[in-house]
């Protein structure tokens, strides 16, 4: 009897001691800044069906951009921030051209624009829908990148960029779009009205023969030297070349 009482007291004592022990502490390390990947998305979701393969000489045929498989009516978005310097039709194809802050210019075609000349756009913003027409021999989206007269591979704009942000913060700007955006000066230093404009050119007769070069050349003329993108290129060409209006079929 006495022995059982001692055992019971021992068990109770051990239990009390265990309850008195502090709970195991789990060291919580300082929460590090999270890694935020700014992964740009392509202008459309389809695969690339024609890669960037510029010619050795300017006058030779070649692929001066990339082409994505796309369906008519599919949304088209801009990969980068910039200002719309052309939104209209050239040679039977809708074109949207965006001037980047570093002076380069992206071109999207064929596109039915939903943006206007002079409008500032941010990455991921829809600029129109896929239309019909050159330079594709089948339904697609041609995406080009140009610095001056030099064509560059637009796929480089999709390279992943990683930066660190505090966990409780995210990128923001006065525009509310989450990207630092400021109005960009258009070529010539003059401010243009935000009105969709472009140039109506003769019907395209050379689809499939690197057509984007001629279209892009026309867009370049529309945005160079401060000339208004809404000025009729057909009229200007007629004044300059005695009424012979056309586009270069050598490549795009």
PDB file of C-alpha atoms in Angstrom:
ATOM      1  CA  UNK A   1       0.000   0.000   0.000  1.00  0.00           C
ATOM      2  CA  UNK A   2       2.739   2.390   1.052  1.00  0.00           C
ATOM      3  CA  UNK A   3       4.696   1.435  -2.058  1.00  0.00           C
ATOM      4  CA  UNK A   4       1.799   2.188  -4.417  1.00  0.00           C
ATOM      5  CA  UNK A   5       1.303   5.587  -2.811  1.00  0.00           C
ATOM      6  CA  UNK A   6       4.963   6.441  -3.382  1.00  0.00           C
ATOM      7  CA  UNK A   7       4.743   5.404  -7.012  1.00  0.00           C
ATOM      8  CA  UNK A   8       1.641   7.546  -7.500  1.00  0.00           C
ATOM      9  CA  UNK A   9       3.349  10.559  -5.917  1.00  0.00           C
ATOM     10  CA  UNK A  10       6.377  10.037  -8.149  1.00  0.00           C
ATOM     11  CA  UNK A  11       4.227   9.953 -11.274  1.00  0.00           C
ATOM     12  CA  UNK A  12       2.405  13.120 -10.225  1.00  0.00           C
ATOM     13  CA  UNK A  13       5.696  14.887  -9.481  1.00  0.00           C
ATOM     14  CA  UNK A  14       7.163  13.964 -12.859  1.00  0.00           C
ATOM     15  CA  UNK A  15       4.001  15.163 -14.606  1.00  0.00           C
ATOM     16  CA  UNK A  16       4.117  18.503 -12.819  1.00  0.00           C
ATOM     17  CA  UNK A  17       7.768  18.947 -13.762  1.00  0.00           C
ATOM     18  CA  UNK A  18       7.006  18.233 -17.398  1.00  0.00           C
ATOM     19  CA  UNK A  19       4.191  20.770 -17.420  1.00  0.00           C
ATOM     20  CA  UNK A  20       6.502  23.348 -15.911  1.00  0.00           C
ATOM     21  CA  UNK A  21       9.047  22.994 -18.670  1.00  0.00           C
ATOM     22  CA  UNK A  22       8.931  25.819 -21.267  1.00  0.00           C
ATOM     23  CA  UNK A  23       7.495  24.950 -24.645  1.00  0.00           C
ATOM     24  CA  UNK A  24      10.124  24.250 -27.298  1.00  0.00           C
ATOM     25  CA  UNK A  25      10.997  27.440 -29.070  1.00  0.00           C
ATOM     26  CA  UNK A  26      11.120  27.543 -32.838  1.00  0.00           C
ATOM     27  CA  UNK A  27      13.552  30.194 -33.957  1.00  0.00           C
ATOM     28  CA  UNK A  28      11.938  32.312 -36.615  1.00  0.00           C
ATOM     29  CA  UNK A  29      14.463  33.828 -38.970  1.00  0.00           C
ATOM     30  CA  UNK A  30      13.933  37.300 -40.305  1.00  0.00           C
ATOM     31  CA  UNK A  31      11.694  37.180 -43.344  1.00  0.00           C
ATOM     32  CA  UNK A  32      13.876  37.950 -46.337  1.00  0.00           C
ATOM     33  CA  UNK A  33      12.871  40.084 -49.242  1.00  0.00           C
ATOM     34  CA  UNK A  34      11.001  38.091 -51.823  1.00  0.00           C
ATOM     35  CA  UNK A  35      12.367  37.610 -55.242  1.00  0.00           C
ATOM     36  CA  UNK A  36      10.068  39.137 -57.806  1.00  0.00           C
ATOM     37  CA  UNK A  37      10.423  38.008 -61.374  1.00  0.00           C
ATOM     38  CA  UNK A  38       9.250  40.469 -63.956  1.00  0.00           C
ATOM     39  CA  UNK A  39       8.611  37.949 -66.661  1.00  0.00           C
ATOM     40  CA  UNK A  40       7.367  39.728 -69.760  1.00  0.00           C
ATOM     41  CA  UNK A  41       4.776  37.856 -71.761  1.00  0.00           C
ATOM     42  CA  UNK A  42       4.749  37.636 -75.564  1.00  0.00           C
ATOM     43  CA  UNK A  43       2.314  39.833 -77.476  1.00  0.00           C
ATOM     44  CA  UNK A  44       0.183  36.742 -78.208  1.00  0.00           C
ATOM     45  CA  UNK A  45       0.135  33.283 -76.634  1.00  0.00           C
ATOM     46  CA  UNK A  46       0.826  31.196 -79.738  1.00  0.00           C
ATOM     47  CA  UNK A  47       4.169  29.566 -80.557  1.00  0.00           C
ATOM     48  CA  UNK A  48       6.803  31.158 -82.764  1.00  0.00           C
ATOM     49  CA  UNK A  49       6.415  29.895 -86.324  1.00  0.00           C
ATOM     50  CA  UNK A  50       9.132  32.055 -87.886  1.00  0.00           C
ATOM     51  CA  UNK A  51      12.217  33.193 -86.018  1.00  0.00           C
ATOM     52  CA  UNK A  52      14.442  36.216 -86.338  1.00  0.00           C
ATOM     53  CA  UNK A  53      16.876  35.755 -89.236  1.00  0.00           C
ATOM     54  CA  UNK A  54      17.990  39.106 -90.658  1.00  0.00           C
ATOM     55  CA  UNK A  55      19.686  39.116 -94.058  1.00  0.00           C
ATOM     56  CA  UNK A  56      23.393  39.767 -94.488  1.00  0.00           C
ATOM     57  CA  UNK A  57      22.611  42.825 -96.609  1.00  0.00           C
ATOM     58  CA  UNK A  58      19.763  45.306 -96.286  1.00  0.00           C
ATOM     59  CA  UNK A  59      18.427  44.625 -99.761  1.00  0.00           C
ATOM     60  CA  UNK A  60      18.244  40.834 -99.362  1.00  0.00           C
ATOM     61  CA  UNK A  61      15.179  38.911 -98.183  1.00  0.00           C
ATOM     62  CA  UNK A  62      15.126  37.795 -94.592  1.00  0.00           C
ATOM     63  CA  UNK A  63      13.123  37.570 -91.409  1.00  0.00           C
ATOM     64  CA  UNK A  64      13.456  40.951 -89.718  1.00  0.00           C
ATOM     65  CA  UNK A  65      11.218  39.999 -86.832  1.00  0.00           C
ATOM     66  CA  UNK A  66       9.398  36.989 -85.430  1.00  0.00           C
ATOM     67  CA  UNK A  67       5.995  35.585 -86.275  1.00  0.00           C
ATOM     68  CA  UNK A  68       3.648  33.946 -83.790  1.00  0.00           C
ATOM     69  CA  UNK A  69       0.785  31.619 -84.615  1.00  0.00           C
ATOM     70  CA  UNK A  70      -2.373  33.575 -83.874  1.00  0.00           C
ATOM     71  CA  UNK A  71      -6.073  33.687 -84.653  1.00  0.00           C
ATOM     72  CA  UNK A  72      -8.034  36.607 -86.027  1.00  0.00           C
ATOM     73  CA  UNK A  73      -9.555  38.533 -83.134  1.00  0.00           C
ATOM     74  CA  UNK A  74      -7.005  37.314 -80.592  1.00  0.00           C
ATOM     75  CA  UNK A  75      -5.879  40.047 -78.151  1.00  0.00           C
ATOM     76  CA  UNK A  76      -2.463  41.597 -78.783  1.00  0.00           C
ATOM     77  CA  UNK A  77      -0.542  43.110 -75.873  1.00  0.00           C
ATOM     78  CA  UNK A  78       2.592  45.210 -75.656  1.00  0.00           C
ATOM     79  CA  UNK A  79       5.647  43.649 -74.055  1.00  0.00           C
ATOM     80  CA  UNK A  80       7.175  46.971 -73.045  1.00  0.00           C
ATOM     81  CA  UNK A  81       6.140  50.405 -71.895  1.00  0.00           C
ATOM     82  CA  UNK A  82       6.230  53.198 -74.440  1.00  0.00           C
ATOM     83  CA  UNK A  83       4.202  55.625 -76.484  1.00  0.00           C
ATOM     84  CA  UNK A  84       2.159  54.766 -79.554  1.00  0.00           C
ATOM     85  CA  UNK A  85       3.680  56.499 -82.575  1.00  0.00           C
ATOM     86  CA  UNK A  86       1.615  54.781 -85.242  1.00  0.00           C
ATOM     87  CA  UNK A  87      -1.789  53.111 -85.212  1.00  0.00           C
ATOM     88  CA  UNK A  88      -3.412  52.585 -88.559  1.00  0.00           C
ATOM     89  CA  UNK A  89      -3.278  50.784 -91.885  1.00  0.00           C
ATOM     90  CA  UNK A  90      -0.367  50.328 -94.243  1.00  0.00           C
ATOM     91  CA  UNK A  91      -0.584  48.268 -97.422  1.00  0.00           C
ATOM     92  CA  UNK A  92      -3.777  46.590 -96.317  1.00  0.00           C
ATOM     93  CA  UNK A  93      -2.481  45.614 -92.877  1.00  0.00           C
ATOM     94  CA  UNK A  94      -3.224  47.178 -89.528  1.00  0.00           C
ATOM     95  CA  UNK A  95      -0.068  48.270 -87.718  1.00  0.00           C
ATOM     96  CA  UNK A  96       0.676  49.426 -84.174  1.00  0.00           C
ATOM     97  CA  UNK A  97       4.154  50.830 -83.543  1.00  0.00           C
ATOM     98  CA  UNK A  98       5.416  51.745 -80.071  1.00  0.00           C
ATOM     99  CA  UNK A  99       8.390  53.961 -79.254  1.00  0.00           C
ATOM    100  CA  UNK A 100      10.369  52.758 -76.226  1.00  0.00           C
ATOM    101  CA  UNK A 101      12.186  54.991 -73.761  1.00  0.00           C
ATOM    102  CA  UNK A 102      15.568  53.944 -75.176  1.00  0.00           C
ATOM    103  CA  UNK A 103      14.634  55.057 -78.685  1.00  0.00           C
ATOM    104  CA  UNK A 104      13.872  51.643 -80.105  1.00  0.00           C
ATOM    105  CA  UNK A 105      10.548  50.895 -81.749  1.00  0.00           C
ATOM    106  CA  UNK A 106       8.388  47.781 -81.765  1.00  0.00           C
ATOM    107  CA  UNK A 107       5.972  46.992 -84.580  1.00  0.00           C
ATOM    108  CA  UNK A 108       2.964  44.680 -84.442  1.00  0.00           C
ATOM    109  CA  UNK A 109       1.075  43.578 -87.565  1.00  0.00           C
ATOM    110  CA  UNK A 110      -1.547  42.770 -88.728  1.00  0.00           C
ATOM    111  CA  UNK A 111      -3.410  44.360 -85.825  1.00  0.00           C
ATOM    112  CA  UNK A 112      -6.739  46.129 -85.505  1.00  0.00           C
ATOM    113  CA  UNK A 113      -5.660  48.923 -83.112  1.00  0.00           C
ATOM    114  CA  UNK A 114      -7.434  49.731 -79.874  1.00  0.00           C
ATOM    115  CA  UNK A 115      -4.916  52.449 -78.962  1.00  0.00           C
ATOM    116  CA  UNK A 116      -4.281  55.900 -80.383  1.00  0.00           C
ATOM    117  CA  UNK A 117      -1.214  57.830 -81.487  1.00  0.00           C
ATOM    118  CA  UNK A 118       0.356  59.604 -78.510  1.00  0.00           C
ATOM    119  CA  UNK A 119      -1.083  57.183 -75.972  1.00  0.00           C
ATOM    120  CA  UNK A 120       1.278  55.881 -73.275  1.00  0.00           C
ATOM    121  CA  UNK A 121       1.061  52.117 -72.808  1.00  0.00           C
ATOM    122  CA  UNK A 122       2.413  49.796 -70.124  1.00  0.00           C
ATOM    123  CA  UNK A 123       3.632  46.181 -70.308  1.00  0.00           C
ATOM    124  CA  UNK A 124       0.814  43.707 -70.724  1.00  0.00           C
ATOM    125  CA  UNK A 125      -1.672  46.318 -71.931  1.00  0.00           C
ATOM    126  CA  UNK A 126      -3.853  45.304 -74.863  1.00  0.00           C
ATOM    127  CA  UNK A 127      -3.156  47.388 -77.958  1.00  0.00           C
ATOM    128  CA  UNK A 128      -5.556  45.684 -80.355  1.00  0.00           C
ATOM    129  CA  UNK A 129      -6.558  42.337 -81.805  1.00  0.00           C
ATOM    130  CA  UNK A 130      -5.024  40.212 -84.530  1.00  0.00           C
ATOM    131  CA  UNK A 131      -6.313  41.207 -87.937  1.00  0.00           C
ATOM    132  CA  UNK A 132      -5.948  39.902 -91.459  1.00  0.00           C
ATOM    133  CA  UNK A 133      -3.377  40.817 -94.071  1.00  0.00           C
ATOM    134  CA  UNK A 134       0.368  40.919 -94.642  1.00  0.00           C
ATOM    135  CA  UNK A 135       3.036  40.075 -93.856  1.00  0.00           C
ATOM    136  CA  UNK A 136       1.868  36.577 -92.941  1.00  0.00           C
ATOM    137  CA  UNK A 137       1.013  33.990 -95.564  1.00  0.00           C
ATOM    138  CA  UNK A 138      -1.301  32.473 -92.953  1.00  0.00           C
ATOM    139  CA  UNK A 139      -2.889  33.941 -89.843  1.00  0.00           C
ATOM    140  CA  UNK A 140      -0.158  35.139 -87.522  1.00  0.00           C
ATOM    141  CA  UNK A 141       1.260  38.126 -85.682  1.00  0.00           C
ATOM    142  CA  UNK A 142       4.499  39.697 -86.887  1.00  0.00           C
ATOM    143  CA  UNK A 143       6.485  41.376 -84.120  1.00  0.00           C
ATOM    144  CA  UNK A 144       9.508  43.515 -84.944  1.00  0.00           C
ATOM    145  CA  UNK A 145      12.080  45.589 -83.079  1.00  0.00           C
ATOM    146  CA  UNK A 146      14.167  48.335 -84.635  1.00  0.00           C
ATOM    147  CA  UNK A 147      16.860  50.757 -83.473  1.00  0.00           C
ATOM    148  CA  UNK A 148      17.335  53.424 -86.105  1.00  0.00           C
ATOM    149  CA  UNK A 149      17.762  51.503 -89.343  1.00  0.00           C
ATOM    150  CA  UNK A 150      18.949  48.324 -87.623  1.00  0.00           C
ATOM    151  CA  UNK A 151      16.564  45.451 -86.985  1.00  0.00           C
ATOM    152  CA  UNK A 152      16.999  43.646 -83.669  1.00  0.00           C
ATOM    153  CA  UNK A 153      15.649  40.404 -82.289  1.00  0.00           C
ATOM    154  CA  UNK A 154      12.439  41.288 -80.420  1.00  0.00           C
ATOM    155  CA  UNK A 155      12.670  38.077 -78.406  1.00  0.00           C
ATOM    156  CA  UNK A 156      15.373  39.764 -76.316  1.00  0.00           C
ATOM    157  CA  UNK A 157      12.584  41.874 -74.817  1.00  0.00           C
ATOM    158  CA  UNK A 158      11.211  38.698 -73.226  1.00  0.00           C
ATOM    159  CA  UNK A 159      14.336  37.952 -71.201  1.00  0.00           C
ATOM    160  CA  UNK A 160      13.600  37.406 -67.526  1.00  0.00           C
ATOM    161  CA  UNK A 161      14.519  40.198 -65.155  1.00  0.00           C
ATOM    162  CA  UNK A 162      14.619  39.522 -61.381  1.00  0.00           C
ATOM    163  CA  UNK A 163      14.696  42.123 -58.632  1.00  0.00           C
ATOM    164  CA  UNK A 164      14.152  42.058 -54.858  1.00  0.00           C
ATOM    165  CA  UNK A 165      11.225  43.727 -53.149  1.00  0.00           C
ATOM    166  CA  UNK A 166      10.155  43.876 -49.491  1.00  0.00           C
ATOM    167  CA  UNK A 167       7.351  41.447 -48.748  1.00  0.00           C
ATOM    168  CA  UNK A 168       4.898  44.219 -48.000  1.00  0.00           C
ATOM    169  CA  UNK A 169       5.580  46.267 -51.104  1.00  0.00           C
ATOM    170  CA  UNK A 170       4.971  46.054 -54.796  1.00  0.00           C
ATOM    171  CA  UNK A 171       5.866  48.236 -57.737  1.00  0.00           C
ATOM    172  CA  UNK A 172       3.602  51.196 -58.242  1.00  0.00           C
ATOM    173  CA  UNK A 173       3.457  54.459 -60.077  1.00  0.00           C
ATOM    174  CA  UNK A 174       1.358  57.538 -60.329  1.00  0.00           C
ATOM    175  CA  UNK A 175      -0.392  55.958 -63.272  1.00  0.00           C
ATOM    176  CA  UNK A 176      -1.691  53.172 -61.055  1.00  0.00           C
ATOM    177  CA  UNK A 177      -0.569  50.484 -63.478  1.00  0.00           C
ATOM    178  CA  UNK A 178       2.299  49.242 -61.342  1.00  0.00           C
ATOM    179  CA  UNK A 179       5.008  50.508 -63.682  1.00  0.00           C
ATOM    180  CA  UNK A 180       6.959  53.753 -63.686  1.00  0.00           C
ATOM    181  CA  UNK A 181       5.474  55.573 -66.620  1.00  0.00           C
ATOM    182  CA  UNK A 182       6.022  59.102 -67.817  1.00  0.00           C
ATOM    183  CA  UNK A 183       4.952  60.758 -71.040  1.00  0.00           C
ATOM    184  CA  UNK A 184       7.487  60.229 -73.789  1.00  0.00           C
ATOM    185  CA  UNK A 185       8.412  62.830 -76.356  1.00  0.00           C
ATOM    186  CA  UNK A 186       7.472  61.879 -79.878  1.00  0.00           C
ATOM    187  CA  UNK A 187       9.875  62.409 -82.774  1.00  0.00           C
ATOM    188  CA  UNK A 188      10.176  66.080 -83.647  1.00  0.00           C
ATOM    189  CA  UNK A 189       9.379  67.246 -80.140  1.00  0.00           C
ATOM    190  CA  UNK A 190       5.772  68.125 -80.925  1.00  0.00           C
ATOM    191  CA  UNK A 191       2.868  66.725 -78.967  1.00  0.00           C
ATOM    192  CA  UNK A 192       0.325  64.909 -81.050  1.00  0.00           C
ATOM    193  CA  UNK A 193      -3.331  64.526 -80.387  1.00  0.00           C
ATOM    194  CA  UNK A 194      -4.287  61.122 -79.061  1.00  0.00           C
ATOM    195  CA  UNK A 195      -6.315  60.173 -82.079  1.00  0.00           C
ATOM    196  CA  UNK A 196      -5.973  56.959 -84.013  1.00  0.00           C
ATOM    197  CA  UNK A 197      -4.414  57.659 -87.322  1.00  0.00           C
ATOM    198  CA  UNK A 198      -2.546  55.979 -90.086  1.00  0.00           C
ATOM    199  CA  UNK A 199      -2.088  55.792 -93.797  1.00  0.00           C
ATOM    200  CA  UNK A 200      -4.206  53.956 -96.290  1.00  0.00           C
ATOM    201  CA  UNK A 201      -2.027  52.396 -98.948  1.00  0.00           C
ATOM    202  CA  UNK A 202      -2.802  50.455-102.116  1.00  0.00           C
ATOM    203  CA  UNK A 203      -3.960  46.837-101.662  1.00  0.00           C
ATOM    204  CA  UNK A 204      -1.114  44.493-100.840  1.00  0.00           C
ATOM    205  CA  UNK A 205       0.005  42.260-103.681  1.00  0.00           C
ATOM    206  CA  UNK A 206       3.098  40.639-102.222  1.00  0.00           C
ATOM    207  CA  UNK A 207       2.080  38.760 -99.082  1.00  0.00           C
ATOM    208  CA  UNK A 208       4.579  36.076 -98.237  1.00  0.00           C
ATOM    209  CA  UNK A 209       7.660  37.852 -99.684  1.00  0.00           C
ATOM    210  CA  UNK A 210       9.092  39.292 -96.463  1.00  0.00           C
ATOM    211  CA  UNK A 211       6.385  41.905 -96.593  1.00  0.00           C
ATOM    212  CA  UNK A 212       7.124  43.579 -93.274  1.00  0.00           C
ATOM    213  CA  UNK A 213      10.077  45.596 -94.588  1.00  0.00           C
ATOM    214  CA  UNK A 214       7.927  47.719 -96.873  1.00  0.00           C
ATOM    215  CA  UNK A 215       5.286  48.227 -94.221  1.00  0.00           C
ATOM    216  CA  UNK A 216       7.865  49.084 -91.581  1.00  0.00           C
ATOM    217  CA  UNK A 217       9.587  51.537 -93.919  1.00  0.00           C
ATOM    218  CA  UNK A 218       6.276  53.322 -94.388  1.00  0.00           C
ATOM    219  CA  UNK A 219       5.666  53.440 -90.635  1.00  0.00           C
ATOM    220  CA  UNK A 220       9.170  54.830 -90.129  1.00  0.00           C
ATOM    221  CA  UNK A 221       8.422  57.626 -92.588  1.00  0.00           C
ATOM    222  CA  UNK A 222       5.245  58.421 -90.688  1.00  0.00           C
ATOM    223  CA  UNK A 223       7.039  58.822 -87.368  1.00  0.00           C
ATOM    224  CA  UNK A 224      10.315  60.429 -88.463  1.00  0.00           C
ATOM    225  CA  UNK A 225      11.203  64.122 -88.273  1.00  0.00           C
ATOM    226  CA  UNK A 226       8.105  65.192 -86.408  1.00  0.00           C
ATOM    227  CA  UNK A 227       5.768  64.489 -89.303  1.00  0.00           C
ATOM    228  CA  UNK A 228       2.279  63.720 -88.091  1.00  0.00           C
ATOM    229  CA  UNK A 229       1.435  60.042 -88.184  1.00  0.00           C
ATOM    230  CA  UNK A 230      -1.999  60.978 -89.368  1.00  0.00           C
ATOM    231  CA  UNK A 231      -0.685  62.652 -92.517  1.00  0.00           C
ATOM    232  CA  UNK A 232      -1.698  60.753 -95.611  1.00  0.00           C
ATOM    233  CA  UNK A 233       1.386  58.900 -96.763  1.00  0.00           C
ATOM    234  CA  UNK A 234      -0.256  58.265-100.088  1.00  0.00           C
ATOM    235  CA  UNK A 235      -0.553  62.032-100.622  1.00  0.00           C
ATOM    236  CA  UNK A 236       3.026  62.662 -99.514  1.00  0.00           C
ATOM    237  CA  UNK A 237       4.335  59.922-101.780  1.00  0.00           C
ATOM    238  CA  UNK A 238       2.365  61.289-104.680  1.00  0.00           C
ATOM    239  CA  UNK A 239       3.921  64.716-104.156  1.00  0.00           C
ATOM    240  CA  UNK A 240       7.425  63.249-103.873  1.00  0.00           C
ATOM    241  CA  UNK A 241       7.318  60.641-106.605  1.00  0.00           C
ATOM    242  CA  UNK A 242       4.862  62.017-109.118  1.00  0.00           C
ATOM    243  CA  UNK A 243       1.956  59.935-107.953  1.00  0.00           C
ATOM    244  CA  UNK A 244       3.734  56.581-107.843  1.00  0.00           C
ATOM    245  CA  UNK A 245       2.714  55.144-104.492  1.00  0.00           C
ATOM    246  CA  UNK A 246       4.005  51.764-103.429  1.00  0.00           C
ATOM    247  CA  UNK A 247       5.966  49.814-100.873  1.00  0.00           C
ATOM    248  CA  UNK A 248       9.225  47.907-100.947  1.00  0.00           C
ATOM    249  CA  UNK A 249       8.700  44.161-101.310  1.00  0.00           C
ATOM    250  CA  UNK A 250      12.249  43.112-100.495  1.00  0.00           C
ATOM    251  CA  UNK A 251      11.793  41.911 -96.973  1.00  0.00           C
ATOM    252  CA  UNK A 252      10.438  42.339 -93.500  1.00  0.00           C
TER     253      UNK A 252
END
